[in-house]
mmCIF file of C-alpha atoms in Angstrom:
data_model
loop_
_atom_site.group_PDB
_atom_site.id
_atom_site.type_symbol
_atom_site.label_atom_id
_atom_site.label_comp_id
_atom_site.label_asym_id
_atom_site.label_seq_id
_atom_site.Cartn_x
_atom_site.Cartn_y
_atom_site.Cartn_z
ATOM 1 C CA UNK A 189 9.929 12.700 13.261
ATOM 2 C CA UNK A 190 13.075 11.912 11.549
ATOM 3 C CA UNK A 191 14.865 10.119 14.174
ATOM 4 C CA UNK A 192 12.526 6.706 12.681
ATOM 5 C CA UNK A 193 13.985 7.020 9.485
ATOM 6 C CA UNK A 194 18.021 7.656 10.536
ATOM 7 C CA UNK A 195 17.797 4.489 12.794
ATOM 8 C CA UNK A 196 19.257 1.923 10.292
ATOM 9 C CA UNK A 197 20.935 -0.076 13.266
ATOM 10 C CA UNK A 198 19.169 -3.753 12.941
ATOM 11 C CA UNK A 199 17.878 -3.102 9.349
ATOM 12 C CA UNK A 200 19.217 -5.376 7.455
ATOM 13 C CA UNK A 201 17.930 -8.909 10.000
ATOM 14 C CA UNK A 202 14.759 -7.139 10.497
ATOM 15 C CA UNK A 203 11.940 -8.512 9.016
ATOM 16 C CA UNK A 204 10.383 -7.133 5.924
ATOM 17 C CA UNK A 205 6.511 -7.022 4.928
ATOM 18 C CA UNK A 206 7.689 -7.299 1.200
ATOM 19 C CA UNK A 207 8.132 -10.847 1.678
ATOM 20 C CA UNK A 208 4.651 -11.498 4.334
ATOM 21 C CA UNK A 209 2.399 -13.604 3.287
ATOM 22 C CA UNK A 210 -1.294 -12.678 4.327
ATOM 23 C CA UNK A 211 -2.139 -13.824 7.823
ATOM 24 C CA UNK A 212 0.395 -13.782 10.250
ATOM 25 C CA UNK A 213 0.490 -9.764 11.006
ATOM 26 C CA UNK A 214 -3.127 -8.338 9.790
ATOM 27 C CA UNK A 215 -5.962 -7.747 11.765
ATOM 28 C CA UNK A 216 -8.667 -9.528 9.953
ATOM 29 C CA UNK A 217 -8.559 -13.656 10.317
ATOM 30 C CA UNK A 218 -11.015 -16.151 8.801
ATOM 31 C CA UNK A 219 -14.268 -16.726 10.389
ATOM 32 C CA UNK A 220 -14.182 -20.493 11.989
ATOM 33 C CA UNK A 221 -17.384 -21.402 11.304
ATOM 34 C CA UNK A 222 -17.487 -20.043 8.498
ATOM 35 C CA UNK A 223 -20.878 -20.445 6.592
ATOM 36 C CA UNK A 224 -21.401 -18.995 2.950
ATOM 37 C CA UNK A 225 -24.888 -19.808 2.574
ATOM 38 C CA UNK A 226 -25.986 -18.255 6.120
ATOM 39 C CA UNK A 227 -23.953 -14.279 5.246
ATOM 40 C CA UNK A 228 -25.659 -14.447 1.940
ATOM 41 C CA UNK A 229 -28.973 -14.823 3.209
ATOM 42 C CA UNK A 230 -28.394 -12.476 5.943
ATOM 43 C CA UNK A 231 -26.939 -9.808 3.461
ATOM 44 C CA UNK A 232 -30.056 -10.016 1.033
ATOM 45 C CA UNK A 233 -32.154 -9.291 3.948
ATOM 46 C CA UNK A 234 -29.794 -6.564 4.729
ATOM 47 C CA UNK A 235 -29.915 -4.994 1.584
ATOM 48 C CA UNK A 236 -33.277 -6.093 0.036
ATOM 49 C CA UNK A 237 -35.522 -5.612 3.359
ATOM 50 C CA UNK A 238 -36.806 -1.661 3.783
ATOM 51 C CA UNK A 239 -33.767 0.577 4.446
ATOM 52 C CA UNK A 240 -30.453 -0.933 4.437
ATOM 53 C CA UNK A 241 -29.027 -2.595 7.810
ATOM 54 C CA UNK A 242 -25.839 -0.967 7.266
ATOM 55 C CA UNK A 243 -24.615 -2.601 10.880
ATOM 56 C CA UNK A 244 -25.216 -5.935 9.257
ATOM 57 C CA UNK A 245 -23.187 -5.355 6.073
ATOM 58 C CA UNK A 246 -20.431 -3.986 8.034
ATOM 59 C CA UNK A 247 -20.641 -6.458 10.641
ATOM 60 C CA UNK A 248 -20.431 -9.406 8.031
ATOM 61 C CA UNK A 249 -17.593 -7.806 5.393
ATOM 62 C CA UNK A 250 -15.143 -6.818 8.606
ATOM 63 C CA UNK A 251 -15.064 -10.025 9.742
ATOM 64 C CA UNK A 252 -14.243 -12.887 7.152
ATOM 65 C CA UNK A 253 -11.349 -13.068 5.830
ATOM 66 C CA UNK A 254 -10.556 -12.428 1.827
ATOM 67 C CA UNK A 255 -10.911 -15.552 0.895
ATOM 68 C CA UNK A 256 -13.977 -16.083 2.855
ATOM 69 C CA UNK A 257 -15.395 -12.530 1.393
ATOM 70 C CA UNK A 258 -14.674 -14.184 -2.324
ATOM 71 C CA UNK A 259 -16.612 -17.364 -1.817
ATOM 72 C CA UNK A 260 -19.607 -14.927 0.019
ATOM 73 C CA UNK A 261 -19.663 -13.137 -3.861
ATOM 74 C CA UNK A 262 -19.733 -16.546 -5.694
ATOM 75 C CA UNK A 263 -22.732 -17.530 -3.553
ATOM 76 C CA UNK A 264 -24.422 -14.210 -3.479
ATOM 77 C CA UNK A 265 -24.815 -14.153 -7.245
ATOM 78 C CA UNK A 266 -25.814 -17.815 -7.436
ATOM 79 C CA UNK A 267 -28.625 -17.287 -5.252
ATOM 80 C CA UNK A 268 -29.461 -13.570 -6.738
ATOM 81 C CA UNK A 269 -28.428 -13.576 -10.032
ATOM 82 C CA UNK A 270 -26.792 -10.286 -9.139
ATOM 83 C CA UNK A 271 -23.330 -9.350 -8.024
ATOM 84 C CA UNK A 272 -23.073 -8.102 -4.440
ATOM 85 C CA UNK A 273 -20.737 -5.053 -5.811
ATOM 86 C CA UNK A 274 -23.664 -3.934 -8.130
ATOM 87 C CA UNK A 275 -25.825 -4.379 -5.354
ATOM 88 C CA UNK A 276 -23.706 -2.543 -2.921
ATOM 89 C CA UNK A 277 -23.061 0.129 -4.938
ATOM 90 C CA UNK A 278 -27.115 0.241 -6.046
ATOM 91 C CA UNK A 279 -27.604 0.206 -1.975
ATOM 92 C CA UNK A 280 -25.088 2.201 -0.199
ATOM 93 C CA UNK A 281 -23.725 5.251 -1.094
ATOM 94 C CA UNK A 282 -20.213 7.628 -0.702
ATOM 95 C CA UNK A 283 -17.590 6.724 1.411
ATOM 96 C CA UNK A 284 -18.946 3.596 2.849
ATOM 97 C CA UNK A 285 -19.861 2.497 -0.652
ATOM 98 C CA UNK A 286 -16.375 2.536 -1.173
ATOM 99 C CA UNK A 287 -15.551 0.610 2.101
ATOM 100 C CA UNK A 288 -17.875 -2.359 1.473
ATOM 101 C CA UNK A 289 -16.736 -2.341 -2.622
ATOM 102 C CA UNK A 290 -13.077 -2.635 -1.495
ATOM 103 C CA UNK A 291 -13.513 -5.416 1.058
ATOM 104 C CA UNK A 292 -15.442 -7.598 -1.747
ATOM 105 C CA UNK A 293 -13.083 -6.833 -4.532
ATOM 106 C CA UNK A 294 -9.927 -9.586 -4.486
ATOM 107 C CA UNK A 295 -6.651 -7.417 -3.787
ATOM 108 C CA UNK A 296 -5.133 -7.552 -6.913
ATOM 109 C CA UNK A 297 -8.359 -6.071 -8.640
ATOM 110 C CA UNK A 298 -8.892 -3.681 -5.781
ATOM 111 C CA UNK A 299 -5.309 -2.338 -6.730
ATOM 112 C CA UNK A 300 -5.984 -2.010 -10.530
ATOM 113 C CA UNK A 301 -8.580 -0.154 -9.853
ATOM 114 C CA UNK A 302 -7.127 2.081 -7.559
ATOM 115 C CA UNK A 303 -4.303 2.781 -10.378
ATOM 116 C CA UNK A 304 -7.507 3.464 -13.003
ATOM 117 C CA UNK A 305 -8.750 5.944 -10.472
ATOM 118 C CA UNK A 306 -5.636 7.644 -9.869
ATOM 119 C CA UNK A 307 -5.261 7.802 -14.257
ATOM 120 C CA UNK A 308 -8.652 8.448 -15.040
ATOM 121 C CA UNK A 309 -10.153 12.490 -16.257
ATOM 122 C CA UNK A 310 -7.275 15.149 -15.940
ATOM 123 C CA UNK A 311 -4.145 14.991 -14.342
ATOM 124 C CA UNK A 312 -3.098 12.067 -12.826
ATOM 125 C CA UNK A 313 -3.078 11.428 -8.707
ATOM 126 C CA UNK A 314 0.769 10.772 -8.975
ATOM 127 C CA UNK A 315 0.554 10.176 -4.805
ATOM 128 C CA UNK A 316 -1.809 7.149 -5.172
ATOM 129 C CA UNK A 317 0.084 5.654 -7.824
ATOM 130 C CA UNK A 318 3.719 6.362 -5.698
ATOM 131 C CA UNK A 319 2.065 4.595 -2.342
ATOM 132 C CA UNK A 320 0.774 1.092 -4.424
ATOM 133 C CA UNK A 321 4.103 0.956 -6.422
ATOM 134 C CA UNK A 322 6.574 1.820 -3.511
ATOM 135 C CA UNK A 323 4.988 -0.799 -1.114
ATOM 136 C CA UNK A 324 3.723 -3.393 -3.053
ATOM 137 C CA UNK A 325 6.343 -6.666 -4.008
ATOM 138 C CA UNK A 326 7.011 -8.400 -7.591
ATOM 139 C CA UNK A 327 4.181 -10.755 -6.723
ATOM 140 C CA UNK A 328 1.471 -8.284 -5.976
ATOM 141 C CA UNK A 329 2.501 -5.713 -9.284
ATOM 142 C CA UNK A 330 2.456 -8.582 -11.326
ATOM 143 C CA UNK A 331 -1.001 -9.581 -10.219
ATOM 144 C CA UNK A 332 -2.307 -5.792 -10.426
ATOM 145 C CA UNK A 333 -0.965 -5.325 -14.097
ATOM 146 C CA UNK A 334 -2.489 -8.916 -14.791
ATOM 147 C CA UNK A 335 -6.021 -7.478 -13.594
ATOM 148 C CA UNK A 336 -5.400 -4.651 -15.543
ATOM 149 C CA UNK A 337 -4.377 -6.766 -18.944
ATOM 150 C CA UNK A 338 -7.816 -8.446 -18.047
ATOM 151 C CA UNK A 339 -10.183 -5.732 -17.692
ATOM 152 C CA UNK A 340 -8.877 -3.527 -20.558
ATOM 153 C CA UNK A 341 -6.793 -5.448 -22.863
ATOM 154 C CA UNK A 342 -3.868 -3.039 -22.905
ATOM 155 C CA UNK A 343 -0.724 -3.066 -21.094
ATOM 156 C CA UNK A 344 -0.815 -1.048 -18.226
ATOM 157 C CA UNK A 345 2.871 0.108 -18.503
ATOM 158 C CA UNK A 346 2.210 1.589 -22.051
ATOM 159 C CA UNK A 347 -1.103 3.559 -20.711
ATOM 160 C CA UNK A 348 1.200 4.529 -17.531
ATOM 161 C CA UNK A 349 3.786 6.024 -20.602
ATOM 162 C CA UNK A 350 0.841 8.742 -21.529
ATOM 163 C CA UNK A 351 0.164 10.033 -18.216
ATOM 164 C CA UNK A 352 3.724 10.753 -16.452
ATOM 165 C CA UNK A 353 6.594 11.647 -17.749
ATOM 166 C CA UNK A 354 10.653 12.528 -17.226
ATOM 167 C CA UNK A 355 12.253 10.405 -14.890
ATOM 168 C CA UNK A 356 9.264 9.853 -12.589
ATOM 169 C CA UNK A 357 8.115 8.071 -15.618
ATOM 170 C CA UNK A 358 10.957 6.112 -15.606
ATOM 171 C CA UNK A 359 11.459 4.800 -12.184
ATOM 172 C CA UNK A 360 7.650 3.873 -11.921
ATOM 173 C CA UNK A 361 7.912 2.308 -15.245
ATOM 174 C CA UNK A 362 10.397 0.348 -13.913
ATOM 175 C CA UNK A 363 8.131 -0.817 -10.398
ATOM 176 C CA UNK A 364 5.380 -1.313 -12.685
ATOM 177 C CA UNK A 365 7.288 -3.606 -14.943
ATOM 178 C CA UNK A 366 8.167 -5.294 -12.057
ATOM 179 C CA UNK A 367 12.114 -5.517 -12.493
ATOM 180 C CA UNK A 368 12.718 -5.239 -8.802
ATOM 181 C CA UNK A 369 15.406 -8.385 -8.303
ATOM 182 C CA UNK A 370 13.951 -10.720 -5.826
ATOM 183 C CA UNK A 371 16.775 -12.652 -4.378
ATOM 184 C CA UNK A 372 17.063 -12.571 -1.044
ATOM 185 C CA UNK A 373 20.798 -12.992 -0.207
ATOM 186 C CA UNK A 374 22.952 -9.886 -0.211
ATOM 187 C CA UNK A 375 26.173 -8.931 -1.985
ATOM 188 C CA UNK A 376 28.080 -6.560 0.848
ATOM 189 C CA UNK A 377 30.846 -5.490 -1.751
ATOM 190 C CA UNK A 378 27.963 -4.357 -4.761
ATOM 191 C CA UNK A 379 26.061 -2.994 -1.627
ATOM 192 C CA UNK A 380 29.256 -0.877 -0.566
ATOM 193 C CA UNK A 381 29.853 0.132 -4.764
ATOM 194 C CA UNK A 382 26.711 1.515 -4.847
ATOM 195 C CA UNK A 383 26.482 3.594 -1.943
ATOM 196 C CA UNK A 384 29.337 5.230 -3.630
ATOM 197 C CA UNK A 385 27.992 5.171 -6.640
ATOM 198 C CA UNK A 386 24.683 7.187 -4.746
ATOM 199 C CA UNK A 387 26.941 9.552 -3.376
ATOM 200 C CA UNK A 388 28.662 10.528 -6.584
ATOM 201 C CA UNK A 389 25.602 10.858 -7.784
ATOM 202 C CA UNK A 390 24.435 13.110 -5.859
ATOM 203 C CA UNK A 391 25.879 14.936 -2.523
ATOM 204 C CA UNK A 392 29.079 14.880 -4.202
ATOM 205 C CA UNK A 393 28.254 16.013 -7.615
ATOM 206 C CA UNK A 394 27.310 19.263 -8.839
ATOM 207 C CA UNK A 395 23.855 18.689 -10.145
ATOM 208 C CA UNK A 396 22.325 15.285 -9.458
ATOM 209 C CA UNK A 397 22.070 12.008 -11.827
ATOM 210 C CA UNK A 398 19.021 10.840 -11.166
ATOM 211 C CA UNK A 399 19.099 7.625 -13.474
ATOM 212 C CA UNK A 400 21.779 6.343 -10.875
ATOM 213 C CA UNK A 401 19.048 6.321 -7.975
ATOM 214 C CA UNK A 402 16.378 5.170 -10.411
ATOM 215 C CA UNK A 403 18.517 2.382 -11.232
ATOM 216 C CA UNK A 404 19.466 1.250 -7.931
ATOM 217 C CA UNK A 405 16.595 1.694 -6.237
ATOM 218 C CA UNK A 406 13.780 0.789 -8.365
ATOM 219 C CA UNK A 407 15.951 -2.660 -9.592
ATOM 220 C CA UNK A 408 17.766 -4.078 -6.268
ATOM 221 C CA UNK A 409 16.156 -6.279 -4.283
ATOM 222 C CA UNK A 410 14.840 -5.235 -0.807
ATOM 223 C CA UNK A 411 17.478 -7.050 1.164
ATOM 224 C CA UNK A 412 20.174 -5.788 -1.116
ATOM 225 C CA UNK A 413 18.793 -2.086 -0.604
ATOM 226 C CA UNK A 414 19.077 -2.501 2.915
ATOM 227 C CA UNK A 415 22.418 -3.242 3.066
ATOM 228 C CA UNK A 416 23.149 -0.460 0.727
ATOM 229 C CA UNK A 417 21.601 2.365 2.600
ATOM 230 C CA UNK A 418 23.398 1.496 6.078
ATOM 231 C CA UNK A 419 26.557 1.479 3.762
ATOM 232 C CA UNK A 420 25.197 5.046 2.155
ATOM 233 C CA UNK A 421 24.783 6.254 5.828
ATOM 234 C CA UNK A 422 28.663 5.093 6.787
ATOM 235 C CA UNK A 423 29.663 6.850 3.580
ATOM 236 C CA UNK A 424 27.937 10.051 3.573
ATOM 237 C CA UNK A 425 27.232 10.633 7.345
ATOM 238 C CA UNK A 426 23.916 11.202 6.146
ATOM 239 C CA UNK A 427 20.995 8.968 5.156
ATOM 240 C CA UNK A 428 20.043 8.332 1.397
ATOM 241 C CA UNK A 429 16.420 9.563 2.070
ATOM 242 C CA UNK A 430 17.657 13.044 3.669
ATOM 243 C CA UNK A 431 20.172 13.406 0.505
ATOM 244 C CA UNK A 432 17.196 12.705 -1.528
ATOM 245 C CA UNK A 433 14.957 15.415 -0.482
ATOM 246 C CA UNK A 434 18.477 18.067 -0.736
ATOM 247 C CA UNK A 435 19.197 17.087 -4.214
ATOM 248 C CA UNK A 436 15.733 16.368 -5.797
ATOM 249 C CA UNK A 437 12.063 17.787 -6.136
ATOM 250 C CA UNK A 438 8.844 16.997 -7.092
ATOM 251 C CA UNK A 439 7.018 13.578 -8.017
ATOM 252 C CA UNK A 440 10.451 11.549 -8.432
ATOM 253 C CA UNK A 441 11.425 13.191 -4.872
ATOM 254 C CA UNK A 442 8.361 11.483 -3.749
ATOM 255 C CA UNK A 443 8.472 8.584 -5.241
ATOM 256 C CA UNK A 444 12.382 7.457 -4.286
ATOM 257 C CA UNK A 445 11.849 8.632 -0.756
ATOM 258 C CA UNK A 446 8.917 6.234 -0.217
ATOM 259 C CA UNK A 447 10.657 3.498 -2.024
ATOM 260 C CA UNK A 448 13.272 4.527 0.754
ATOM 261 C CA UNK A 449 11.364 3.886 3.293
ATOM 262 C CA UNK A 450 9.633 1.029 2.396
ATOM 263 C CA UNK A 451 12.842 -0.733 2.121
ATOM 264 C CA UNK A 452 13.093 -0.162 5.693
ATOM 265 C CA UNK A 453 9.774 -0.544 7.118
ATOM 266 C CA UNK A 454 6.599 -1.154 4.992
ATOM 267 C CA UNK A 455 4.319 -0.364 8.448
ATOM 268 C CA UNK A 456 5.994 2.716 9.066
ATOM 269 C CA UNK A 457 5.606 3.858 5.935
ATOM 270 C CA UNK A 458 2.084 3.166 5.831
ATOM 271 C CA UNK A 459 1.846 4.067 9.228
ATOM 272 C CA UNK A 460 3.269 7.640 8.442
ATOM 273 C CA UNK A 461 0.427 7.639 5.439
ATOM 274 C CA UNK A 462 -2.161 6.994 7.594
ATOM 275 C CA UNK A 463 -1.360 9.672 9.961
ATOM 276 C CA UNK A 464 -1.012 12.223 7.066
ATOM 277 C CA UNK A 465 -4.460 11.423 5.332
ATOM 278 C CA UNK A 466 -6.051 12.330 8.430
ATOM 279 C CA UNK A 467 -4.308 15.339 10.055
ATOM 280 C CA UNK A 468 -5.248 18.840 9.998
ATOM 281 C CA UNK A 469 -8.916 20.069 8.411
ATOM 282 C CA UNK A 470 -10.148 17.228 6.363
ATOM 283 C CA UNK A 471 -9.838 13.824 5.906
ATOM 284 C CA UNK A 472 -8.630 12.011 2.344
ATOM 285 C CA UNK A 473 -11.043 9.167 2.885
ATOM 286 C CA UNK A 474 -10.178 7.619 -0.540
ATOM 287 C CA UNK A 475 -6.291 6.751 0.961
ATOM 288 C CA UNK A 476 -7.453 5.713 4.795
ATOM 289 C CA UNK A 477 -10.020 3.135 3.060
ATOM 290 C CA UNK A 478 -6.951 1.928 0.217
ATOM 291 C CA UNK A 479 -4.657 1.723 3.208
ATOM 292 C CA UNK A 480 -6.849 0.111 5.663
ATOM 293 C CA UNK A 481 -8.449 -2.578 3.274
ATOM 294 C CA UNK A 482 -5.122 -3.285 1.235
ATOM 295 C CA UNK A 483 -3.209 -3.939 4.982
ATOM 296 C CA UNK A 484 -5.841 -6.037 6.558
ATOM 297 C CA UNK A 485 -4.650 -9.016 5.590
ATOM 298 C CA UNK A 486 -0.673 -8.300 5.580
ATOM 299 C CA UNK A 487 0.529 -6.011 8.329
ATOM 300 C CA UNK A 488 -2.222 -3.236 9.938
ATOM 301 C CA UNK A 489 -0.704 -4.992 12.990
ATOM 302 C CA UNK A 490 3.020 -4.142 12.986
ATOM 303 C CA UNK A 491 1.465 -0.431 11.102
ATOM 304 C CA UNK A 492 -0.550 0.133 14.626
ATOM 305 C CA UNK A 493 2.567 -0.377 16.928
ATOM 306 C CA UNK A 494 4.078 1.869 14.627
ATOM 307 C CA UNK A 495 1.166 4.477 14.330
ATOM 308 C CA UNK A 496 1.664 4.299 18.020
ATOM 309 C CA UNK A 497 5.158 4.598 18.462
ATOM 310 C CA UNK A 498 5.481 7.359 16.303
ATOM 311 C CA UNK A 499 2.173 9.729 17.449
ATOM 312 C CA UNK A 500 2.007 8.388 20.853
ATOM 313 C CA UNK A 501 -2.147 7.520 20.372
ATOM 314 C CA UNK A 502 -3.516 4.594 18.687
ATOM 315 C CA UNK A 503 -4.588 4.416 15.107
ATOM 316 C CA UNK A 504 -7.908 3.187 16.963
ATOM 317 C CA UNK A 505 -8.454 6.832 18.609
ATOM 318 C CA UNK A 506 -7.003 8.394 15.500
ATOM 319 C CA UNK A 507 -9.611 7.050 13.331
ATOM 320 C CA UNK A 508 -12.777 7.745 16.211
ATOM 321 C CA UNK A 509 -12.081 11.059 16.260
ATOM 322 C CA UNK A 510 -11.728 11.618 12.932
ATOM 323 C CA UNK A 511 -14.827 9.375 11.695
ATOM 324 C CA UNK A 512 -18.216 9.005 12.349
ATOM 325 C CA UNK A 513 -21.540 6.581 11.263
ATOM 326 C CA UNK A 514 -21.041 3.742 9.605
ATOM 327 C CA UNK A 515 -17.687 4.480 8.155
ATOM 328 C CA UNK A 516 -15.920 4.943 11.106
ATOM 329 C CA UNK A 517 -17.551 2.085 12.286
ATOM 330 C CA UNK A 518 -16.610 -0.284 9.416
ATOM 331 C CA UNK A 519 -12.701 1.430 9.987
ATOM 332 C CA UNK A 520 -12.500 0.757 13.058
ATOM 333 C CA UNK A 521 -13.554 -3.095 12.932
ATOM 334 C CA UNK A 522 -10.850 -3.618 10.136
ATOM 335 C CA UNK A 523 -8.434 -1.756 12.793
ATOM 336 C CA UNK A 524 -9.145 -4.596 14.740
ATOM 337 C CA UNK A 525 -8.181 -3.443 18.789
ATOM 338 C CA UNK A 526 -7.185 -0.478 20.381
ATOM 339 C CA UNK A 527 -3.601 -0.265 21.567
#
């Protein structure tokens, strides 16, 4: 498995899905004829006839695009005087519930809540709230903390401050503040200075400083951290992520290793995430649906070549065999093809 991550040959000119806008690489496209009106009246019948048509909902959400999905929920409560989450959620029930929800909910809001979820009752689901800040840009954590301003009128960094702490708390204080730099051009001699500085700070220290990787990688931009860990790799013979994981433990382990990757490939990352939440015994349902919906739109096509590349079987067979009914069927139309 590691031989993905050491490859750091044509990192820095590869393309990144930090800076993607929705379209070009996800699975799901708008609907050409695309008719408002027509999906609304065939989802009331679908919900408000005897029994649900679950086939119809899932046939209708999987295949318009965002956008499309938005302007669907505008008409559906004009003509209804309801929202189509309430009556979703009023309709359907467990997993799938949470399918359909996510695909009607605009990203930015489907991410807040995600980040609610992952603080809400005791403890805190640290992994949830590693994955959406290590992978999502400036752009999209400004939006998310926006939604979350919105909904509950306090800041989400300062509610983020109560529920983690030590220096995990301070490099995802950092994502969530959004203080990653965003320019796009790279500075080879600060990249070169800070791979040293990384290796001081670490495989050549007794003890680790951890503030110097918090720093540097929750702060430079994406192209800048490229360049930095192919310079780390020269330096050190090793890469950053496999000092990481020798010199550090727990959440902040976690957390800078994903940033890590991400930095080098979003769609492996998410690729590797996928793979994980449905290995062995059970399946984490909550994460496939977050991954799949959140992706749909962005990249699920570069993460399928890489599901592939890296397990040798499509993430179209991976998710048959490990769903059934209407949720595997609603996964597997946002996978789009198999490969």
């Amino acid at each position: 498995m590691a031989s993905l991550w050491d490859d750091l040959d044509n990192l820095v000119n590869s393309p990144s899905s930090f800076t993607e806008t929705t379209g070009e690489r996800g699975t799901i496209k708008p609907k050409p004829d695309f008719d408002a009106g027509d999906d609304v009246e065939a989802l009331r019948k679908a919900i408000e006839g005897l029994g649900t048509k679950e086939e119809t909902l899932i046939d209708i959400l999987t295949h318009r695009s965002g956008a499309q999905r938005q302007l669907i929920c505008d008409a559906y409560q004009e003509a209804t005087g309801r929202t189509l989450v309430d009556d979703l959620k009023g309709d359907v029930s467990g997993d799938l519930e949470e399918l359909l929800v996510a695909l009607v909910t605009p990203p930015a809001a489907f991410d807040c809540h995600e980040v609610m979820r992952a603080m809400k009752g005791a403890g805190t689901s640290d992994s949830v709230l590693i994955e959406i800040f290590a992978s999502r840009s400036n752009q999209q954590i400004k939006a998310l903390t926006d939604v979350y301003l919105e909904e509950t009128e306090k800041k989400l960094t300062l509610d983020l401050k109560s529920e983690v702490s030590g220096d995990f708390a301070k490099a995802l204080l950092l994502l969530a503040e959004g203080q990653r730099e965003d320019s796009t051009s790279v500075d080879t001699k600060k990249a070169k200075e800070e791979a040293k500085v990384l290796h001081d700070a670490g495989e050549n220290k007794w003890g680790t400083d951890e503030s110097k990787f918090i720093e540097i990688l929750c702060q430079r931009s994406i192209p800048q951290l490229r360049q930095t860990l192919v310079d780390y790799k020269t330096l050190s013979g090793k890469t950053l992520q496999q000092s990481i994981k020798g010199e550090m433990s727990g959440e902040l382990e976690e957390l800078l290793v994903a940033i890590v990757k991400c930095v080098k490939s979003v769609p492996a990352y998410f690729a590797e995430c996928l793979y994980d939440c449905m290995k062995g015994g059970g399946t984490d349902e909550s994460t496939l649906i977050r991954i799949m919906v959140s992706r749909s739109e962005i990249d699920l096509l570069d993460i399928r070549a890489e599901f592939k590349k890296l397990y040798e079987y499509s993430l179209h067979s991976a998710i048959e065999s490990d769903l059934s009914g209407c949720l595997g069927e609603g996964v597997k139309a946002i996978c789009g093809g198999d490969d």
